[in-house]
mmCIF file with all atom_site columns, C-alpha atoms in Angstrom:
data_model
loop_
_atom_site.group_PDB
_atom_site.id
_atom_site.type_symbol
_atom_site.label_atom_id
_atom_site.label_alt_id
_atom_site.label_comp_id
_atom_site.label_asym_id
_atom_site.label_entity_id
_atom_site.label_seq_id
_atom_site.pdbx_PDB_ins_code
_atom_site.Cartn_x
_atom_site.Cartn_y
_atom_site.Cartn_z
_atom_site.occupancy
_atom_site.B_iso_or_equiv
_atom_site.pdbx_formal_charge
_atom_site.auth_seq_id
_atom_site.auth_comp_id
_atom_site.auth_asym_id
_atom_site.auth_atom_id
_atom_site.pdbx_PDB_model_num
ATOM 1   C CA . GLY A 1 1   ? -7.852  -15.120 -3.267  1.00 0.00 ? 1439 GLY A CA 1
ATOM 2   C CA . ALA A 1 2   ? -5.712  -12.258 -4.452  1.00 0.00 ? 1440 ALA A CA 1
ATOM 3   C CA . VAL A 1 3   ? -2.466  -13.324 -3.032  1.00 0.00 ? 1441 VAL A CA 1
ATOM 4   C CA . VAL A 1 4   ? 0.497   -11.768 -3.853  1.00 0.00 ? 1442 VAL A CA 1
ATOM 5   C CA . SER A 1 5   ? 3.889   -12.849 -3.297  1.00 0.00 ? 1443 SER A CA 1
ATOM 6   C CA . GLN A 1 6   ? 7.553   -10.846 -2.879  1.00 0.00 ? 1444 GLN A CA 1
ATOM 7   C CA . HIS A 1 7   ? 10.590  -12.793 -3.083  1.00 0.00 ? 1445 HIS A CA 1
ATOM 8   C CA . PRO A 1 8   ? 13.517  -12.222 -0.961  1.00 0.00 ? 1446 PRO A CA 1
ATOM 9   C CA . SER A 1 9   ? 11.567  -11.279 2.174   1.00 0.00 ? 1447 SER A CA 1
ATOM 10  C CA . TRP A 1 10  ? 15.044  -9.555  3.158   1.00 0.00 ? 1448 TRP A CA 1
ATOM 11  C CA . VAL A 1 11  ? 18.366  -9.300  2.178   1.00 0.00 ? 1449 VAL A CA 1
ATOM 12  C CA . ILE A 1 12  ? 21.536  -7.929  3.030   1.00 0.00 ? 1450 ILE A CA 1
ATOM 13  C CA . CYS A 1 13  ? 24.047  -6.734  0.397   1.00 0.00 ? 1451 CYS A CA 1
ATOM 14  C CA . LYS A 1 14  ? 27.446  -5.009  -0.268  1.00 0.00 ? 1452 LYS A CA 1
ATOM 15  C CA . SER A 1 15  ? 27.944  -1.641  -1.280  1.00 0.00 ? 1453 SER A CA 1
ATOM 16  C CA . GLY A 1 16  ? 28.212  -1.816  -5.260  1.00 0.00 ? 1454 GLY A CA 1
ATOM 17  C CA . THR A 1 17  ? 26.031  -4.856  -6.235  1.00 0.00 ? 1455 THR A CA 1
ATOM 18  C CA . SER A 1 18  ? 23.013  -5.622  -7.377  1.00 0.00 ? 1456 SER A CA 1
ATOM 19  C CA . VAL A 1 19  ? 19.950  -6.911  -6.079  1.00 0.00 ? 1457 VAL A CA 1
ATOM 20  C CA . LYS A 1 20  ? 16.913  -8.565  -7.715  1.00 0.00 ? 1458 LYS A CA 1
ATOM 21  C CA . ILE A 1 21  ? 13.197  -8.419  -6.354  1.00 0.00 ? 1459 ILE A CA 1
ATOM 22  C CA . GLU A 1 22  ? 10.456  -10.499 -7.433  1.00 0.00 ? 1460 GLU A CA 1
ATOM 23  C CA . CYS A 1 23  ? 6.744   -9.786  -6.947  1.00 0.00 ? 1461 CYS A CA 1
ATOM 24  C CA . ARG A 1 24  ? 4.446   -12.232 -8.533  1.00 0.00 ? 1462 ARG A CA 1
ATOM 25  C CA . SER A 1 25  ? 0.150   -12.666 -8.324  1.00 0.00 ? 1463 SER A CA 1
ATOM 26  C CA . LEU A 1 26  ? -0.303  -15.894 -7.060  1.00 0.00 ? 1464 LEU A CA 1
ATOM 27  C CA . ASP A 1 27  ? -3.782  -16.728 -8.341  1.00 0.00 ? 1465 ASP A CA 1
ATOM 28  C CA . PHE A 1 28  ? -4.787  -13.796 -10.432 1.00 0.00 ? 1466 PHE A CA 1
ATOM 29  C CA . GLN A 1 29  ? -3.216  -12.228 -13.517 1.00 0.00 ? 1467 GLN A CA 1
ATOM 30  C CA . ALA A 1 30  ? -1.693  -8.748  -13.258 1.00 0.00 ? 1468 ALA A CA 1
ATOM 31  C CA . THR A 1 31  ? -1.367  -6.242  -16.169 1.00 0.00 ? 1469 THR A CA 1
ATOM 32  C CA . THR A 1 32  ? -0.351  -3.480  -14.270 1.00 0.00 ? 1470 THR A CA 1
ATOM 33  C CA . MET A 1 33  ? 2.462   -3.802  -11.086 1.00 0.00 ? 1471 MET A CA 1
ATOM 34  C CA . PHE A 1 34  ? 3.191   -0.957  -9.000  1.00 0.00 ? 1472 PHE A CA 1
ATOM 35  C CA . TRP A 1 35  ? 6.736   -0.669  -6.645  1.00 0.00 ? 1473 TRP A CA 1
ATOM 36  C CA . TYR A 1 36  ? 7.006   1.356   -3.579  1.00 0.00 ? 1474 TYR A CA 1
ATOM 37  C CA . ARG A 1 37  ? 9.257   2.052   -1.197  1.00 0.00 ? 1475 ARG A CA 1
ATOM 38  C CA . GLN A 1 38  ? 8.595   2.792   2.375   1.00 0.00 ? 1476 GLN A CA 1
ATOM 39  C CA . PHE A 1 39  ? 11.080  4.582   4.699   1.00 0.00 ? 1477 PHE A CA 1
ATOM 40  C CA . PRO A 1 40  ? 10.746  3.988   8.929   1.00 0.00 ? 1478 PRO A CA 1
ATOM 41  C CA . LYS A 1 41  ? 7.563   5.337   10.389  1.00 0.00 ? 1479 LYS A CA 1
ATOM 42  C CA . GLN A 1 42  ? 6.669   6.645   7.068   1.00 0.00 ? 1480 GLN A CA 1
ATOM 43  C CA . SER A 1 43  ? 4.644   5.872   3.813   1.00 0.00 ? 1481 SER A CA 1
ATOM 44  C CA . LEU A 1 44  ? 4.634   4.394   0.573   1.00 0.00 ? 1482 LEU A CA 1
ATOM 45  C CA . MET A 1 45  ? 5.959   6.623   -1.744  1.00 0.00 ? 1483 MET A CA 1
ATOM 46  C CA . LEU A 1 46  ? 5.259   5.444   -5.168  1.00 0.00 ? 1484 LEU A CA 1
ATOM 47  C CA . MET A 1 47  ? 8.642   4.393   -7.681  1.00 0.00 ? 1485 MET A CA 1
ATOM 48  C CA . ALA A 1 48  ? 6.914   3.156   -11.068 1.00 0.00 ? 1486 ALA A CA 1
ATOM 49  C CA . THR A 1 49  ? 4.439   1.777   -12.537 1.00 0.00 ? 1487 THR A CA 1
ATOM 50  C CA . SER A 1 50  ? 4.958   -1.561  -14.439 1.00 0.00 ? 1488 SER A CA 1
ATOM 51  C CA . ASN A 1 51  ? 2.771   -2.642  -17.276 1.00 0.00 ? 1489 ASN A CA 1
ATOM 52  C CA . GLU A 1 52  ? 3.298   -5.953  -18.169 1.00 0.00 ? 1490 GLU A CA 1
ATOM 53  C CA . GLY A 1 53  ? 4.739   -6.290  -22.118 1.00 0.00 ? 1491 GLY A CA 1
ATOM 54  C CA . SER A 1 54  ? 5.784   -2.170  -22.204 1.00 0.00 ? 1492 SER A CA 1
ATOM 55  C CA . LYS A 1 55  ? 8.376   0.137   -20.298 1.00 0.00 ? 1493 LYS A CA 1
ATOM 56  C CA . ALA A 1 56  ? 7.111   1.029   -17.050 1.00 0.00 ? 1494 ALA A CA 1
ATOM 57  C CA . THR A 1 57  ? 6.074   4.347   -15.913 1.00 0.00 ? 1495 THR A CA 1
ATOM 58  C CA . TYR A 1 58  ? 8.775   6.313   -13.123 1.00 0.00 ? 1496 TYR A CA 1
ATOM 59  C CA . GLU A 1 59  ? 7.631   8.718   -10.845 1.00 0.00 ? 1497 GLU A CA 1
ATOM 60  C CA . GLN A 1 60  ? 9.325   12.064  -10.639 1.00 0.00 ? 1498 GLN A CA 1
ATOM 61  C CA . GLY A 1 61  ? 12.201  11.791  -9.124  1.00 0.00 ? 1499 GLY A CA 1
ATOM 62  C CA . VAL A 1 62  ? 12.840  8.388   -9.084  1.00 0.00 ? 1500 VAL A CA 1
ATOM 63  C CA . GLU A 1 63  ? 16.221  6.933   -10.982 1.00 0.00 ? 1501 GLU A CA 1
ATOM 64  C CA . LYS A 1 64  ? 15.498  4.778   -13.772 1.00 0.00 ? 1502 LYS A CA 1
ATOM 65  C CA . ASP A 1 65  ? 18.486  3.465   -14.875 1.00 0.00 ? 1503 ASP A CA 1
ATOM 66  C CA . LYS A 1 66  ? 19.179  2.918   -11.109 1.00 0.00 ? 1504 LYS A CA 1
ATOM 67  C CA . PHE A 1 67  ? 15.912  1.005   -10.174 1.00 0.00 ? 1505 PHE A CA 1
ATOM 68  C CA . LEU A 1 68  ? 15.163  -1.407  -13.029 1.00 0.00 ? 1506 LEU A CA 1
ATOM 69  C CA . ILE A 1 69  ? 11.844  -3.016  -13.639 1.00 0.00 ? 1507 ILE A CA 1
ATOM 70  C CA . ASN A 1 70  ? 10.909  -6.082  -15.837 1.00 0.00 ? 1508 ASN A CA 1
ATOM 71  C CA . HIS A 1 71  ? 7.313   -6.899  -16.150 1.00 0.00 ? 1509 HIS A CA 1
ATOM 72  C CA . ALA A 1 72  ? 7.810   -9.866  -18.902 1.00 0.00 ? 1510 ALA A CA 1
ATOM 73  C CA . SER A 1 73  ? 4.458   -11.663 -17.713 1.00 0.00 ? 1511 SER A CA 1
ATOM 74  C CA . LEU A 1 74  ? 1.081   -11.535 -16.429 1.00 0.00 ? 1512 LEU A CA 1
ATOM 75  C CA . THR A 1 75  ? 2.127   -12.569 -12.518 1.00 0.00 ? 1513 THR A CA 1
ATOM 76  C CA . LEU A 1 76  ? 5.760   -11.418 -12.069 1.00 0.00 ? 1514 LEU A CA 1
ATOM 77  C CA . SER A 1 77  ? 7.346   -7.865  -12.065 1.00 0.00 ? 1515 SER A CA 1
ATOM 78  C CA . THR A 1 78  ? 10.961  -7.758  -11.146 1.00 0.00 ? 1516 THR A CA 1
ATOM 79  C CA . LEU A 1 79  ? 12.681  -4.623  -9.164  1.00 0.00 ? 1517 LEU A CA 1
ATOM 80  C CA . THR A 1 80  ? 16.796  -4.310  -9.481  1.00 0.00 ? 1518 THR A CA 1
ATOM 81  C CA . VAL A 1 81  ? 18.486  -2.364  -7.807  1.00 0.00 ? 1519 VAL A CA 1
ATOM 82  C CA . THR A 1 82  ? 21.558  -1.662  -9.590  1.00 0.00 ? 1520 THR A CA 1
ATOM 83  C CA . SER A 1 83  ? 24.422  -0.509  -8.058  1.00 0.00 ? 1521 SER A CA 1
ATOM 84  C CA . ALA A 1 84  ? 23.165  -0.963  -4.529  1.00 0.00 ? 1522 ALA A CA 1
ATOM 85  C CA . HIS A 1 85  ? 24.378  1.904   -1.776  1.00 0.00 ? 1523 HIS A CA 1
ATOM 86  C CA . PRO A 1 86  ? 23.804  2.535   1.382   1.00 0.00 ? 1524 PRO A CA 1
ATOM 87  C CA . GLU A 1 87  ? 20.868  4.522   0.913   1.00 0.00 ? 1525 GLU A CA 1
ATOM 88  C CA . ASP A 1 88  ? 19.133  2.695   -0.826  1.00 0.00 ? 1526 ASP A CA 1
ATOM 89  C CA . SER A 1 89  ? 18.531  0.472   1.950   1.00 0.00 ? 1527 SER A CA 1
ATOM 90  C CA . SER A 1 90  ? 14.483  1.077   2.726   1.00 0.00 ? 1528 SER A CA 1
ATOM 91  C CA . PHE A 1 91  ? 11.456  -1.448  2.761   1.00 0.00 ? 1529 PHE A CA 1
ATOM 92  C CA . TYR A 1 92  ? 10.047  -2.448  -1.052  1.00 0.00 ? 1530 TYR A CA 1
ATOM 93  C CA . ILE A 1 93  ? 7.014   -3.402  -1.402  1.00 0.00 ? 1531 ILE A CA 1
ATOM 94  C CA . CYS A 1 94  ? 5.073   -4.728  -4.514  1.00 0.00 ? 1532 CYS A CA 1
ATOM 95  C CA . SER A 1 95  ? 1.221   -4.375  -5.353  1.00 0.00 ? 1533 SER A CA 1
ATOM 96  C CA . ALA A 1 96  ? -0.591  -6.107  -7.969  1.00 0.00 ? 1534 ALA A CA 1
ATOM 97  C CA . ARG A 1 97  ? -4.052  -4.719  -9.386  1.00 0.00 ? 1535 ARG A CA 1
ATOM 98  C CA . ASP A 1 98  ? -6.349  -7.127  -10.338 1.00 0.00 ? 1536 ASP A CA 1
ATOM 99  C CA . PRO A 1 99  ? -8.622  -6.155  -13.337 1.00 0.00 ? 1537 PRO A CA 1
ATOM 100 C CA . SER A 1 100 ? -11.608 -8.427  -13.029 1.00 0.00 ? 1538 SER A CA 1
ATOM 101 C CA . GLY A 1 101 ? -15.229 -6.869  -12.254 1.00 0.00 ? 1539 GLY A CA 1
ATOM 102 C CA . ARG A 1 102 ? -14.848 -8.541  -8.824  1.00 0.00 ? 1540 ARG A CA 1
ATOM 103 C CA . ALA A 1 103 ? -12.429 -6.749  -7.536  1.00 0.00 ? 1541 ALA A CA 1
ATOM 104 C CA . GLU A 1 104 ? -12.436 -3.267  -9.709  1.00 0.00 ? 1542 GLU A CA 1
ATOM 105 C CA . GLY A 1 105 ? -9.260  -2.579  -9.919  1.00 0.00 ? 1543 GLY A CA 1
ATOM 106 C CA . THR A 1 106 ? -7.879  -2.884  -6.573  1.00 0.00 ? 1544 THR A CA 1
ATOM 107 C CA . GLN A 1 107 ? -4.237  -3.089  -5.833  1.00 0.00 ? 1545 GLN A CA 1
ATOM 108 C CA . TYR A 1 108 ? -3.166  -6.007  -3.578  1.00 0.00 ? 1546 TYR A CA 1
ATOM 109 C CA . PHE A 1 109 ? 0.226   -5.671  -2.008  1.00 0.00 ? 1547 PHE A CA 1
ATOM 110 C CA . GLY A 1 110 ? 2.980   -8.375  -1.455  1.00 0.00 ? 1548 GLY A CA 1
ATOM 111 C CA . PRO A 1 111 ? 4.840   -8.711  2.042   1.00 0.00 ? 1549 PRO A CA 1
ATOM 112 C CA . GLY A 1 112 ? 7.626   -6.020  1.391   1.00 0.00 ? 1550 GLY A CA 1
ATOM 113 C CA . THR A 1 113 ? 11.415  -7.038  0.998   1.00 0.00 ? 1551 THR A CA 1
ATOM 114 C CA . ARG A 1 114 ? 13.547  -5.413  3.463   1.00 0.00 ? 1552 ARG A CA 1
ATOM 115 C CA . LEU A 1 115 ? 16.696  -4.152  1.976   1.00 0.00 ? 1553 LEU A CA 1
ATOM 116 C CA . LEU A 1 116 ? 20.192  -3.714  3.851   1.00 0.00 ? 1554 LEU A CA 1
ATOM 117 C CA . VAL A 1 117 ? 23.651  -2.397  2.216   1.00 0.00 ? 1555 VAL A CA 1
ATOM 118 C CA . LEU A 1 118 ? 26.295  -2.568  4.010   1.00 0.00 ? 1556 LEU A CA 1
ATOM 119 C CA . ALA B 2 1   ? -5.013  15.902  -8.400  1.00 0.00 ? 312  ALA B CA 1
ATOM 120 C CA . GLN B 2 2   ? -5.947  13.940  -5.441  1.00 0.00 ? 313  GLN B CA 1
ATOM 121 C CA . SER B 2 3   ? -4.824  13.554  -2.237  1.00 0.00 ? 314  SER B CA 1
ATOM 122 C CA . VAL B 2 4   ? -5.401  12.074  1.454   1.00 0.00 ? 315  VAL B CA 1
ATOM 123 C CA . THR B 2 5   ? -5.177  13.341  4.928   1.00 0.00 ? 316  THR B CA 1
ATOM 124 C CA . GLN B 2 6   ? -5.176  11.559  8.208   1.00 0.00 ? 317  GLN B CA 1
ATOM 125 C CA . LEU B 2 7   ? -5.939  13.165  11.358  1.00 0.00 ? 318  LEU B CA 1
ATOM 126 C CA . GLY B 2 8   ? -3.683  12.003  14.127  1.00 0.00 ? 319  GLY B CA 1
ATOM 127 C CA . SER B 2 9   ? -0.187  10.374  13.016  1.00 0.00 ? 320  SER B CA 1
ATOM 128 C CA . HIS B 2 10  ? -0.974  8.581   16.559  1.00 0.00 ? 321  HIS B CA 1
ATOM 129 C CA . VAL B 2 11  ? -4.319  6.718   18.112  1.00 0.00 ? 322  VAL B CA 1
ATOM 130 C CA . SER B 2 12  ? -4.191  5.155   21.058  1.00 0.00 ? 323  SER B CA 1
ATOM 131 C CA . VAL B 2 13  ? -7.416  3.416   22.525  1.00 0.00 ? 324  VAL B CA 1
ATOM 132 C CA . SER B 2 14  ? -8.080  1.036   25.503  1.00 0.00 ? 325  SER B CA 1
ATOM 133 C CA . GLU B 2 15  ? -9.013  -2.297  24.626  1.00 0.00 ? 326  GLU B CA 1
ATOM 134 C CA . GLY B 2 16  ? -13.278 -2.726  24.159  1.00 0.00 ? 327  GLY B CA 1
ATOM 135 C CA . ALA B 2 17  ? -13.009 0.755   23.118  1.00 0.00 ? 328  ALA B CA 1
ATOM 136 C CA . LEU B 2 18  ? -14.062 2.614   19.967  1.00 0.00 ? 329  LEU B CA 1
ATOM 137 C CA . VAL B 2 19  ? -11.939 2.583   17.612  1.00 0.00 ? 330  VAL B CA 1
ATOM 138 C CA . LEU B 2 20  ? -12.073 5.888   15.188  1.00 0.00 ? 331  LEU B CA 1
ATOM 139 C CA . LEU B 2 21  ? -9.613  6.780   12.778  1.00 0.00 ? 332  LEU B CA 1
ATOM 140 C CA . ARG B 2 22  ? -10.081 9.925   10.352  1.00 0.00 ? 333  ARG B CA 1
ATOM 141 C CA . CYS B 2 23  ? -9.423  10.658  6.805   1.00 0.00 ? 334  CYS B CA 1
ATOM 142 C CA . ASN B 2 24  ? -10.607 13.105  4.666   1.00 0.00 ? 335  ASN B CA 1
ATOM 143 C CA . TYR B 2 25  ? -9.980  13.234  0.786   1.00 0.00 ? 336  TYR B CA 1
ATOM 144 C CA . SER B 2 26  ? -9.645  15.793  -2.314  1.00 0.00 ? 337  SER B CA 1
ATOM 145 C CA . SER B 2 27  ? -10.214 14.832  -5.448  1.00 0.00 ? 338  SER B CA 1
ATOM 146 C CA . SER B 2 28  ? -11.055 16.637  -8.944  1.00 0.00 ? 339  SER B CA 1
ATOM 147 C CA . VAL B 2 29  ? -13.381 13.248  -9.645  1.00 0.00 ? 340  VAL B CA 1
ATOM 148 C CA . PRO B 2 30  ? -15.597 10.497  -7.976  1.00 0.00 ? 341  PRO B CA 1
ATOM 149 C CA . PRO B 2 31  ? -13.028 9.141   -5.763  1.00 0.00 ? 342  PRO B CA 1
ATOM 150 C CA . TYR B 2 32  ? -12.488 5.240   -4.906  1.00 0.00 ? 343  TYR B CA 1
ATOM 151 C CA . LEU B 2 33  ? -11.630 4.916   -1.309  1.00 0.00 ? 344  LEU B CA 1
ATOM 152 C CA . PHE B 2 34  ? -9.619  2.381   0.333   1.00 0.00 ? 345  PHE B CA 1
ATOM 153 C CA . TRP B 2 35  ? -8.353  1.579   4.373   1.00 0.00 ? 346  TRP B CA 1
ATOM 154 C CA . TYR B 2 36  ? -5.262  -0.754  4.430   1.00 0.00 ? 347  TYR B CA 1
ATOM 155 C CA . VAL B 2 37  ? -3.711  -1.824  7.363   1.00 0.00 ? 348  VAL B CA 1
ATOM 156 C CA . GLN B 2 38  ? -0.222  -2.726  7.939   1.00 0.00 ? 349  GLN B CA 1
ATOM 157 C CA . TYR B 2 39  ? 1.446   -4.950  11.016  1.00 0.00 ? 350  TYR B CA 1
ATOM 158 C CA . PRO B 2 40  ? 5.367   -4.546  11.734  1.00 0.00 ? 351  PRO B CA 1
ATOM 159 C CA . ASN B 2 41  ? 7.434   -5.119  8.912   1.00 0.00 ? 352  ASN B CA 1
ATOM 160 C CA . GLN B 2 42  ? 4.955   -6.491  6.777   1.00 0.00 ? 353  GLN B CA 1
ATOM 161 C CA . GLY B 2 43  ? 3.036   -5.505  3.659   1.00 0.00 ? 354  GLY B CA 1
ATOM 162 C CA . LEU B 2 44  ? -0.268  -4.209  3.706   1.00 0.00 ? 355  LEU B CA 1
ATOM 163 C CA . GLN B 2 45  ? -3.403  -5.933  3.632   1.00 0.00 ? 356  GLN B CA 1
ATOM 164 C CA . LEU B 2 46  ? -6.624  -4.370  2.412   1.00 0.00 ? 357  LEU B CA 1
ATOM 165 C CA . LEU B 2 47  ? -9.584  -3.627  4.872   1.00 0.00 ? 358  LEU B CA 1
ATOM 166 C CA . LEU B 2 48  ? -12.232 -2.617  3.123   1.00 0.00 ? 359  LEU B CA 1
ATOM 167 C CA . LYS B 2 49  ? -13.165 -0.001  0.015   1.00 0.00 ? 360  LYS B CA 1
ATOM 168 C CA . TYR B 2 50  ? -15.281 2.646   -1.782  1.00 0.00 ? 361  TYR B CA 1
ATOM 169 C CA . THR B 2 51  ? -15.897 2.349   -4.977  1.00 0.00 ? 362  THR B CA 1
ATOM 170 C CA . SER B 2 52  ? -19.124 4.279   -5.597  1.00 0.00 ? 363  SER B CA 1
ATOM 171 C CA . ALA B 2 53  ? -21.937 2.101   -4.330  1.00 0.00 ? 364  ALA B CA 1
ATOM 172 C CA . ALA B 2 54  ? -23.202 1.414   -0.654  1.00 0.00 ? 365  ALA B CA 1
ATOM 173 C CA . THR B 2 55  ? -22.035 4.680   1.241   1.00 0.00 ? 366  THR B CA 1
ATOM 174 C CA . LEU B 2 56  ? -21.087 2.444   4.324   1.00 0.00 ? 367  LEU B CA 1
ATOM 175 C CA . VAL B 2 57  ? -19.010 -0.175  3.255   1.00 0.00 ? 368  VAL B CA 1
ATOM 176 C CA . LYS B 2 58  ? -17.750 -3.171  5.578   1.00 0.00 ? 369  LYS B CA 1
ATOM 177 C CA . GLY B 2 59  ? -14.439 -4.671  6.069   1.00 0.00 ? 370  GLY B CA 1
ATOM 178 C CA . ILE B 2 60  ? -12.694 -7.453  7.800   1.00 0.00 ? 371  ILE B CA 1
ATOM 179 C CA . ASN B 2 61  ? -12.208 -8.001  11.520  1.00 0.00 ? 372  ASN B CA 1
ATOM 180 C CA . GLY B 2 62  ? -15.057 -5.891  11.986  1.00 0.00 ? 373  GLY B CA 1
ATOM 181 C CA . PHE B 2 63  ? -14.036 -2.373  10.494  1.00 0.00 ? 374  PHE B CA 1
ATOM 182 C CA . GLU B 2 64  ? -16.226 -0.861  8.651   1.00 0.00 ? 375  GLU B CA 1
ATOM 183 C CA . ALA B 2 65  ? -15.790 2.757   7.361   1.00 0.00 ? 376  ALA B CA 1
ATOM 184 C CA . GLU B 2 66  ? -18.271 5.802   5.672   1.00 0.00 ? 377  GLU B CA 1
ATOM 185 C CA . PHE B 2 67  ? -17.916 7.962   2.590   1.00 0.00 ? 378  PHE B CA 1
ATOM 186 C CA . LYS B 2 68  ? -19.131 10.448  3.375   1.00 0.00 ? 379  LYS B CA 1
ATOM 187 C CA . LYS B 2 69  ? -19.383 13.705  0.020   1.00 0.00 ? 380  LYS B CA 1
ATOM 188 C CA . SER B 2 70  ? -20.272 16.678  1.661   1.00 0.00 ? 381  SER B CA 1
ATOM 189 C CA . GLU B 2 71  ? -17.905 16.129  4.728   1.00 0.00 ? 382  GLU B CA 1
ATOM 190 C CA . THR B 2 72  ? -14.969 14.497  2.049   1.00 0.00 ? 383  THR B CA 1
ATOM 191 C CA . SER B 2 73  ? -14.140 12.160  4.751   1.00 0.00 ? 384  SER B CA 1
ATOM 192 C CA . PHE B 2 74  ? -14.121 8.540   5.114   1.00 0.00 ? 385  PHE B CA 1
ATOM 193 C CA . HIS B 2 75  ? -13.279 7.901   8.264   1.00 0.00 ? 386  HIS B CA 1
ATOM 194 C CA . LEU B 2 76  ? -12.708 4.458   10.017  1.00 0.00 ? 387  LEU B CA 1
ATOM 195 C CA . THR B 2 77  ? -14.300 2.787   12.843  1.00 0.00 ? 388  THR B CA 1
ATOM 196 C CA . LYS B 2 78  ? -14.617 -0.629  15.119  1.00 0.00 ? 389  LYS B CA 1
ATOM 197 C CA . PRO B 2 79  ? -17.148 -0.424  18.129  1.00 0.00 ? 390  PRO B CA 1
ATOM 198 C CA . SER B 2 80  ? -14.430 -2.607  19.910  1.00 0.00 ? 391  SER B CA 1
ATOM 199 C CA . ALA B 2 81  ? -10.945 -2.939  19.889  1.00 0.00 ? 392  ALA B CA 1
ATOM 200 C CA . HIS B 2 82  ? -8.645  -5.585  19.805  1.00 0.00 ? 393  HIS B CA 1
ATOM 201 C CA . MET B 2 83  ? -5.222  -5.640  21.042  1.00 0.00 ? 394  MET B CA 1
ATOM 202 C CA . SER B 2 84  ? -4.705  -7.934  17.777  1.00 0.00 ? 395  SER B CA 1
ATOM 203 C CA . ASP B 2 85  ? -5.696  -4.372  16.016  1.00 0.00 ? 396  ASP B CA 1
ATOM 204 C CA . ALA B 2 86  ? -2.874  -2.494  16.922  1.00 0.00 ? 397  ALA B CA 1
ATOM 205 C CA . ALA B 2 87  ? -1.057  -1.583  13.363  1.00 0.00 ? 398  ALA B CA 1
ATOM 206 C CA . GLU B 2 88  ? -0.296  0.673   11.166  1.00 0.00 ? 399  GLU B CA 1
ATOM 207 C CA . TYR B 2 89  ? -3.687  2.167   9.313   1.00 0.00 ? 400  TYR B CA 1
ATOM 208 C CA . PHE B 2 90  ? -3.510  3.623   5.739   1.00 0.00 ? 401  PHE B CA 1
ATOM 209 C CA . CYS B 2 91  ? -6.010  5.683   3.712   1.00 0.00 ? 402  CYS B CA 1
ATOM 210 C CA . ALA B 2 92  ? -5.722  5.961   0.131   1.00 0.00 ? 403  ALA B CA 1
ATOM 211 C CA . VAL B 2 93  ? -7.448  7.407   -2.618  1.00 0.00 ? 404  VAL B CA 1
ATOM 212 C CA . ALA B 2 94  ? -7.557  6.657   -6.352  1.00 0.00 ? 405  ALA B CA 1
ATOM 213 C CA . GLN B 2 95  ? -9.769  8.090   -9.281  1.00 0.00 ? 406  GLN B CA 1
ATOM 214 C CA . GLY B 2 96  ? -11.038 4.896   -10.944 1.00 0.00 ? 407  GLY B CA 1
ATOM 215 C CA . THR B 2 97  ? -9.749  1.456   -11.441 1.00 0.00 ? 408  THR B CA 1
ATOM 216 C CA . ALA B 2 98  ? -6.825  2.521   -13.515 1.00 0.00 ? 409  ALA B CA 1
ATOM 217 C CA . SER B 2 99  ? -5.268  5.150   -11.183 1.00 0.00 ? 410  SER B CA 1
ATOM 218 C CA . LYS B 2 100 ? -2.796  5.059   -9.044  1.00 0.00 ? 411  LYS B CA 1
ATOM 219 C CA . LEU B 2 101 ? -3.026  5.178   -5.085  1.00 0.00 ? 412  LEU B CA 1
ATOM 220 C CA . THR B 2 102 ? -2.181  8.023   -3.022  1.00 0.00 ? 413  THR B CA 1
ATOM 221 C CA . PHE B 2 103 ? -1.573  7.155   0.094   1.00 0.00 ? 414  PHE B CA 1
ATOM 222 C CA . GLY B 2 104 ? -2.165  9.004   3.630   1.00 0.00 ? 415  GLY B CA 1
ATOM 223 C CA . THR B 2 105 ? 0.235   9.635   6.269   1.00 0.00 ? 416  THR B CA 1
ATOM 224 C CA . GLY B 2 106 ? -0.715  6.546   8.004   1.00 0.00 ? 417  GLY B CA 1
ATOM 225 C CA . THR B 2 107 ? -2.232  6.383   11.741  1.00 0.00 ? 418  THR B CA 1
ATOM 226 C CA . ARG B 2 108 ? -0.822  4.437   14.208  1.00 0.00 ? 419  ARG B CA 1
ATOM 227 C CA . LEU B 2 109 ? -2.792  2.288   16.231  1.00 0.00 ? 420  LEU B CA 1
ATOM 228 C CA . GLN B 2 110 ? -1.904  1.719   20.037  1.00 0.00 ? 421  GLN B CA 1
ATOM 229 C CA . VAL B 2 111 ? -4.292  -0.712  22.028  1.00 0.00 ? 422  VAL B CA 1
ATOM 230 C CA . THR B 2 112 ? -4.270  -0.813  25.581  1.00 0.00 ? 423  THR B CA 1
ATOM 231 C CA . LEU B 2 113 ? -5.349  -3.020  28.370  1.00 0.00 ? 424  LEU B CA 1
#
């Protein structure tokens, strides 16, 4: 149980294009999902908290118009990197919080999406 | 406010030796504590978690961690390292089930023959 998927697992795009990354909770309903960014050999940096049916909450320094987050259902959140530039190249990881009693709010992570902007 | 400090960005042990990865936390309220493992080019996998129940927590793959409030620590141990344990390990703290996670900087575990 508690499986989170991400799609795509990797993507290469040209500078100026937009890229959408999907995050799905496969066996539980997640009212809250999180988007992280990880640079090589570094820890995870929280970008935003995504709540189903409402606007995402962005961390300080993260451009909300650059990183569009949509959480339209209890099992799906999407991150769109708009007008991507080479500095947006990174490893993006999502997580979903399982609110059920057994999970006690534990976050389960997706496998990550590696984005390379040329 | 909450924070996590992982002492040692890189730990190397021999196969069969004890694994000890250190984590100290700071939290203004009773914390929830987690250990995650990350293999190359993959997401994070939950190893174990402490959520105010038993202070000695057993996780997957033979790992366990002990919550010590007096030392504000949550060190991860495994009696006998296996080559497959080589990975990056992250300690994280939250201030409740609805709180966001704060991660440590990670410890890379190397297992040698």
